[in-house]
CSV table of C-alpha atoms and ligand atoms in Angstrom, one decimal:
chain,number,residue,atom,x,y,z
A,1,MET,CA,-4.2,-71.7,1.1
A,2,LYS,CA,-1.5,-71.4,3.3
A,3,ILE,CA,1.7,-72.6,3.7
A,4,LEU,CA,5.4,-72.9,5.2
A,5,VAL,CA,7.9,-74.5,3.3
A,6,MET,CA,10.9,-75.5,5.3
A,7,GLY,CA,14.2,-76.9,5.2
A,8,PRO,CA,17.5,-76.2,6.0
A,9,PRO,CA,19.8,-73.5,4.5
A,10,GLY,CA,20.4,-74.3,0.6
A,11,ALA,CA,17.8,-77.2,0.6
A,12,GLY,CA,15.7,-75.3,-2.0
A,13,LYS,CA,13.1,-73.5,-0.7
A,14,GLY,CA,13.3,-70.0,-2.8
A,15,SER,CA,13.8,-72.2,-5.6
A,16,GLN,CA,10.7,-74.9,-5.3
A,17,SER,CA,8.1,-71.7,-3.5
A,18,SER,CA,9.4,-69.3,-6.4
A,19,ARG,CA,7.6,-72.1,-8.6
A,20,ILE,CA,4.5,-72.4,-6.4
A,21,VAL,CA,4.4,-68.2,-6.0
A,22,ASP,CA,3.9,-68.6,-10.0
A,23,ASP,CA,2.1,-71.9,-10.0
A,24,TYR,CA,-1.1,-70.7,-7.7
A,25,LYS,CA,-0.3,-67.2,-7.8
A,26,MET,CA,-0.5,-66.6,-4.1
A,27,PRO,CA,3.0,-63.9,-2.7
A,28,SER,CA,6.1,-65.6,-1.2
A,29,ILE,CA,7.0,-64.0,1.9
A,30,SER,CA,10.6,-64.3,2.2
A,31,THR,CA,12.3,-63.1,5.2
A,32,GLY,CA,15.8,-64.1,4.0
A,33,GLN,CA,14.8,-62.0,0.6
A,34,MET,CA,13.4,-59.0,3.0
A,35,PHE,CA,16.2,-58.7,4.7
A,36,ARG,CA,18.1,-59.0,1.4
A,37,ASP,CA,15.8,-56.6,-0.3
A,38,ALA,CA,15.9,-53.6,2.9
A,39,PHE,CA,19.8,-54.2,2.4
A,40,ASN,CA,19.9,-52.8,-1.4
A,41,ARG,CA,17.8,-50.0,0.0
A,42,GLY,CA,20.0,-49.2,3.1
A,43,ASP,CA,17.5,-49.2,5.1
A,44,GLU,CA,18.6,-49.6,8.8
A,45,ILE,CA,16.4,-53.0,9.4
A,46,GLY,CA,18.6,-54.1,6.6
A,47,ILE,CA,21.4,-52.4,7.7
A,48,GLU,CA,21.7,-54.3,11.1
A,49,ALA,CA,20.0,-57.2,10.2
A,50,MET,CA,22.7,-58.3,7.9
A,51,ARG,CA,25.2,-57.5,10.4
A,52,PHE,CA,24.1,-61.0,12.4
A,53,ILE,CA,23.3,-62.7,8.2
A,54,LYS,CA,26.5,-62.3,7.3
A,55,LYS,CA,28.7,-64.9,10.5
A,56,GLY,CA,25.0,-67.1,9.6
A,57,GLU,CA,23.6,-65.8,12.9
A,58,LEU,CA,19.8,-65.5,13.5
A,59,VAL,CA,18.1,-61.6,13.3
A,60,SER,CA,16.7,-61.5,16.4
A,61,ASP,CA,12.8,-62.8,17.3
A,62,ASP,CA,11.3,-59.1,17.4
A,63,ILE,CA,12.6,-57.3,14.5
A,64,THR,CA,11.5,-60.5,12.9
A,65,ASN,CA,8.1,-60.9,14.0
A,66,GLU,CA,7.4,-57.4,13.5
A,67,ILE,CA,8.4,-57.4,9.6
A,68,VAL,CA,6.9,-60.4,9.1
A,69,LYS,CA,3.4,-59.2,11.3
A,70,ARG,CA,3.2,-56.1,9.2
A,71,ARG,CA,3.5,-57.8,5.5
A,72,LEU,CA,0.5,-60.5,6.6
A,73,HIS,CA,-1.2,-57.2,7.1
A,74,GLU,CA,-0.9,-56.5,3.8
A,75,ALA,CA,-4.0,-57.5,0.8
A,76,ASP,CA,-2.2,-60.1,-1.1
A,77,ALA,CA,-1.5,-62.1,1.4
A,78,GLU,CA,-5.4,-61.8,3.4
A,79,ASP,CA,-6.0,-65.5,1.8
A,80,SER,CA,-3.1,-67.2,0.7
A,81,PHE,CA,0.8,-66.9,0.8
A,82,ILE,CA,4.1,-69.1,1.5
A,83,LEU,CA,6.1,-68.4,4.0
A,84,ASP,CA,10.1,-69.7,3.3
A,85,GLY,CA,12.0,-69.4,6.1
A,86,TYR,CA,9.9,-68.1,8.6
A,87,PRO,CA,9.1,-68.8,11.7
A,88,ARG,CA,12.6,-70.8,12.4
A,89,THR,CA,12.5,-70.5,15.9
A,90,VAL,CA,9.8,-72.5,18.3
A,91,ASN,CA,9.1,-68.4,19.8
A,92,GLN,CA,8.5,-67.4,16.4
A,93,ALA,CA,6.1,-70.3,16.0
A,94,LYS,CA,4.5,-69.1,18.9
A,95,ALA,CA,4.4,-65.5,17.5
A,96,LEU,CA,3.6,-66.9,14.0
A,97,ASP,CA,0.3,-68.9,15.3
A,98,GLU,CA,-0.4,-65.6,17.4
A,99,MET,CA,-1.2,-63.5,14.4
A,100,LEU,CA,-3.1,-66.3,12.5
A,101,ASP,CA,-5.2,-66.7,15.1
A,102,ASP,CA,-5.6,-62.9,15.7
A,103,LYS,CA,-6.4,-62.9,11.6
A,104,GLY,CA,-9.1,-66.2,12.4
A,105,THR,CA,-6.8,-68.0,10.5
A,106,LYS,CA,-3.8,-71.2,10.6
A,107,LEU,CA,-1.6,-73.0,8.8
A,108,ASP,CA,-2.6,-75.5,6.1
A,109,ALA,CA,0.9,-77.6,5.8
A,110,VAL,CA,4.4,-77.2,6.4
A,111,ILE,CA,6.4,-78.9,4.0
A,112,ASN,CA,9.6,-79.7,5.0
A,113,ILE,CA,12.6,-80.3,2.2
A,114,LEU,CA,15.1,-83.0,3.1
A,115,SER,CA,18.4,-82.6,2.6
A,116,SER,CA,22.5,-84.0,3.5
A,117,HIS,CA,24.7,-81.7,4.9
A,118,ASP,CA,26.9,-81.8,1.6
A,119,VAL,CA,24.8,-81.1,-0.9
A,120,LEU,CA,23.6,-78.6,0.8
A,121,PHE,CA,27.4,-77.1,0.7
A,122,GLU,CA,27.7,-77.8,-2.3
A,123,ARG,CA,24.6,-76.1,-3.5
A,124,MET,CA,25.2,-73.0,-1.7
A,125,GLU,CA,29.2,-72.9,-3.1
A,126,GLN,CA,27.7,-73.1,-6.4
A,127,ARG,CA,24.4,-70.5,-5.9
A,128,ARG,CA,24.7,-67.2,-7.6
A,129,VAL,CA,21.0,-64.3,-7.2
A,130,CYS,CA,20.8,-61.4,-9.0
A,131,LYS,CA,20.5,-58.6,-6.9
A,132,GLN,CA,18.0,-57.0,-8.7
A,133,CYS,CA,15.3,-59.8,-8.8
A,134,GLY,CA,16.6,-61.8,-6.3
A,135,GLU,CA,16.1,-64.5,-9.2
A,136,THR,CA,18.4,-68.0,-8.1
A,137,TYR,CA,20.7,-69.7,-9.6
A,138,HIS,CA,23.6,-72.5,-9.6
A,139,LEU,CA,26.3,-72.8,-11.9
A,140,ARG,CA,25.3,-76.7,-12.8
A,141,PHE,CA,22.1,-77.1,-12.3
A,142,LYS,CA,21.0,-73.6,-13.3
A,143,LYS,CA,22.9,-71.9,-15.3
A,144,PRO,CA,22.4,-68.2,-16.2
A,145,GLU,CA,22.3,-68.3,-20.1
A,146,VAL,CA,24.9,-65.4,-20.7
A,147,ASP,CA,27.4,-65.3,-17.1
A,148,GLY,CA,26.9,-63.5,-14.5
A,149,VAL,CA,23.6,-61.6,-15.7
A,150,CYS,CA,19.5,-62.4,-15.1
A,151,ASP,CA,17.8,-64.4,-17.9
A,152,VAL,CA,14.4,-62.1,-15.7
A,153,CYS,CA,15.6,-58.7,-15.8
A,154,GLY,CA,19.6,-58.8,-17.2
A,155,GLY,CA,20.7,-57.8,-13.6
A,156,GLU,CA,24.3,-58.3,-12.3
A,157,LEU,CA,24.7,-62.5,-10.5
A,158,TYR,CA,26.2,-62.3,-7.1
A,159,GLN,CA,27.1,-64.4,-4.6
A,160,ARG,CA,25.8,-64.5,-0.9
A,161,PRO,CA,27.5,-63.1,1.2
A,162,ASP,CA,26.5,-65.5,4.1
A,163,ASP,CA,27.8,-68.3,1.3
A,164,THR,CA,31.2,-68.7,3.5
A,165,HIS,CA,32.1,-71.5,3.9
A,166,GLU,CA,32.3,-71.1,7.8
A,167,SER,CA,29.2,-68.9,7.6
A,168,VAL,CA,27.3,-72.4,5.8
A,169,GLU,CA,28.8,-74.0,8.7
A,170,ARG,CA,27.8,-72.1,11.4
A,171,ARG,CA,23.4,-71.6,9.7
A,172,LEU,CA,23.8,-75.8,9.5
A,173,GLU,CA,24.4,-75.5,13.0
A,174,ILE,CA,21.7,-73.3,13.8
A,175,TYR,CA,19.5,-75.2,11.7
A,176,GLU,CA,20.2,-78.1,13.4
A,177,THR,CA,19.3,-76.4,17.2
A,178,LYS,CA,17.2,-74.1,16.5
A,179,THR,CA,14.5,-74.5,13.5
A,180,LYS,CA,15.1,-78.7,13.4
A,181,PRO,CA,12.7,-79.0,16.9
A,182,LEU,CA,10.3,-77.4,15.1
A,183,LEU,CA,9.5,-80.3,12.9
A,184,ASP,CA,7.6,-81.8,16.1
A,185,TYR,CA,6.0,-78.7,16.4
A,186,TYR,CA,4.5,-78.8,13.7
A,187,SER,CA,4.2,-82.7,13.4
A,188,GLU,CA,2.0,-81.8,17.1
A,189,GLN,CA,-0.1,-80.1,15.1
A,190,GLY,CA,-0.6,-82.9,12.4
A,191,ILE,CA,-0.1,-80.7,10.0
A,192,LEU,CA,3.7,-81.3,8.4
A,193,TYR,CA,4.5,-83.2,4.9
A,194,SER,CA,8.4,-84.0,3.3
A,195,VAL,CA,10.0,-84.0,0.5
A,196,ASN,CA,13.4,-85.6,-0.8
A,197,GLY,CA,15.1,-81.8,-1.8
A,198,MET,CA,17.4,-84.2,-3.3
A,199,GLN,CA,16.0,-84.9,-6.2
A,200,PRO,CA,16.1,-82.9,-9.3
A,201,PHE,CA,14.6,-79.6,-9.7
A,202,ASP,CA,11.1,-80.9,-11.5
A,203,LYS,CA,10.7,-84.3,-9.5
A,204,VAL,CA,11.1,-81.9,-6.4
A,205,TYR,CA,8.5,-79.8,-7.2
A,206,ALA,CA,6.3,-82.9,-8.3
A,207,ASP,CA,6.1,-84.3,-5.3
A,208,ILE,CA,5.7,-80.4,-3.4
A,209,VAL,CA,2.3,-80.3,-6.0
A,210,GLU,CA,1.1,-84.0,-4.5
A,211,ILE,CA,0.9,-82.6,-1.2
A,212,LEU,CA,-0.7,-78.9,-1.9
A,213,GLU,CA,-3.2,-81.2,-4.5
A,214,ASP,CA,-4.2,-82.8,-2.1
A,215,LEU,CA,-4.8,-80.4,0.7
A,216,SER,CA,-7.5,-78.8,-2.2
B,1,AP5,P1,18.1,-67.4,4.1
B,1,AP5,O1,17.8,-66.3,2.5
B,1,AP5,O2,16.4,-67.9,4.5
B,1,AP5,O3,19.3,-68.4,3.5
B,1,AP5,P2,18.1,-69.7,4.1
B,1,AP5,O4,17.3,-70.6,5.0
B,1,AP5,O5,19.8,-70.5,4.8
B,1,AP5,O6,18.2,-70.8,2.7
B,1,AP5,P3,18.3,-70.4,1.1
B,1,AP5,O7,17.8,-69.3,0.8
B,1,AP5,O8,20.7,-70.4,1.5
B,1,AP5,O9,18.3,-71.6,0.7
B,1,AP5,P4,17.2,-72.0,0.4
B,1,AP5,O10,16.7,-73.7,0.8
B,1,AP5,O11,16.4,-71.5,-0.2
B,1,AP5,O12,18.0,-72.4,-1.3
B,1,AP5,P5,17.7,-72.1,-2.4
B,1,AP5,O13,16.4,-72.1,-3.2
B,1,AP5,O14,18.1,-70.8,-2.4
B,1,AP5,O15,17.9,-66.7,5.8
B,1,AP5,C1,19.1,-65.7,5.4
B,1,AP5,C2,19.7,-65.1,6.5
B,1,AP5,O16,18.6,-64.7,7.1
B,1,AP5,C3,19.4,-66.2,7.6
B,1,AP5,O17,20.6,-66.9,8.2
B,1,AP5,C4,19.3,-65.4,8.7
B,1,AP5,O18,20.4,-64.7,9.3
B,1,AP5,C5,18.4,-64.5,7.4
B,1,AP5,N1,16.9,-64.8,8.8
B,1,AP5,C6,16.3,-65.0,7.4
B,1,AP5,N2,14.9,-65.1,8.0
B,1,AP5,C7,15.5,-65.3,9.1
B,1,AP5,C8,14.3,-65.4,10.7
B,1,AP5,N3,13.0,-66.3,9.8
B,1,AP5,N4,14.5,-65.7,12.0
B,1,AP5,C9,15.8,-64.7,11.9
B,1,AP5,N5,16.8,-64.7,11.2
B,1,AP5,C10,16.1,-64.6,10.1
B,1,AP5,O19,19.2,-73.3,-3.8
B,1,AP5,C11,20.2,-73.4,-3.1
B,1,AP5,C12,21.2,-73.9,-4.6
B,1,AP5,O20,21.0,-74.9,-4.7
B,1,AP5,C13,20.8,-72.7,-5.8
B,1,AP5,O21,21.8,-72.4,-6.3
B,1,AP5,C14,19.8,-73.5,-6.1
B,1,AP5,O22,19.7,-73.2,-7.6
B,1,AP5,C15,20.1,-74.7,-6.1
B,1,AP5,N6,19.2,-76.1,-5.8
B,1,AP5,C16,17.7,-76.0,-4.9
B,1,AP5,N7,17.2,-76.9,-5.5
B,1,AP5,C17,17.3,-77.6,-6.6
B,1,AP5,C18,17.6,-79.3,-6.9
B,1,AP5,N8,16.5,-79.8,-7.5
B,1,AP5,N9,18.8,-79.2,-7.6
B,1,AP5,C19,19.5,-79.0,-7.7
B,1,AP5,N10,20.3,-77.8,-7.4
B,1,AP5,C20,19.3,-77.0,-7.0
B,2,MG,MG1,16.4,-68.7,-0.5
């Protein structure tokens, strides 16, 4: 299966993708996480990307398309993958179609996680992320067992630099203007499915599984 998980910032793309990874044994390709990992390693591309990420702006299409192209050529992404947060512009969607076309394949489904702006602001303010493994927490809905420490790897939890109020406002604006038009793009291809992301984690996941099971 080749799936794209879409939705505004904070909708739950990463949280739901990581459950699909565990249950369906397929890799998740999150451009946001790839940029953060590159930044933490001190790679030039990550340092360049973080200048835009901090402000809530998009990284350029060229840089983003290139890292995805390289990632899709890795062996584990040959048969199945979940894209999380890529594509985000119509240009990126067209570039992805070309990449997949070159490999003789295409997306099977686009899962769009819906949420209201109020819920999104609250989620991002309360989110904490592991510096080491990227595991995501919420101070109310998914608390770590020990404050500030990752349950999975013991790494330090931090607040993402783009989870400030100003940056979240900008990310939502960009989602509305640049990313939302992709919903029409995929709806016209007949592969768009929507789920209500304001439900509890398990219910959102159950709705996604229902869609995935219908595909296979
Ligand atoms: P990225 O990391 O992809 O950020 P995003 O799209 O803004 O989305 P988030 O990761 O903030 O939210 P999410 O939907 O994954 O929600 P999560 O599961 O964490 O990208 C970051 C930046 O990188 C971009 O702004 C851009 O600068 C750059 N970038 C990335 N891709 C790019 C591209 N293609 N082109 C150009 N630039 C790009 O959940 C959020 C919180 O809510 C967590 O605390 C979680 O525990 C909680 N939560 C989730 N679901 C529920 C639930 N059902 N109930 C209660 N709490 C929940
Ligand atoms: Mg995410």
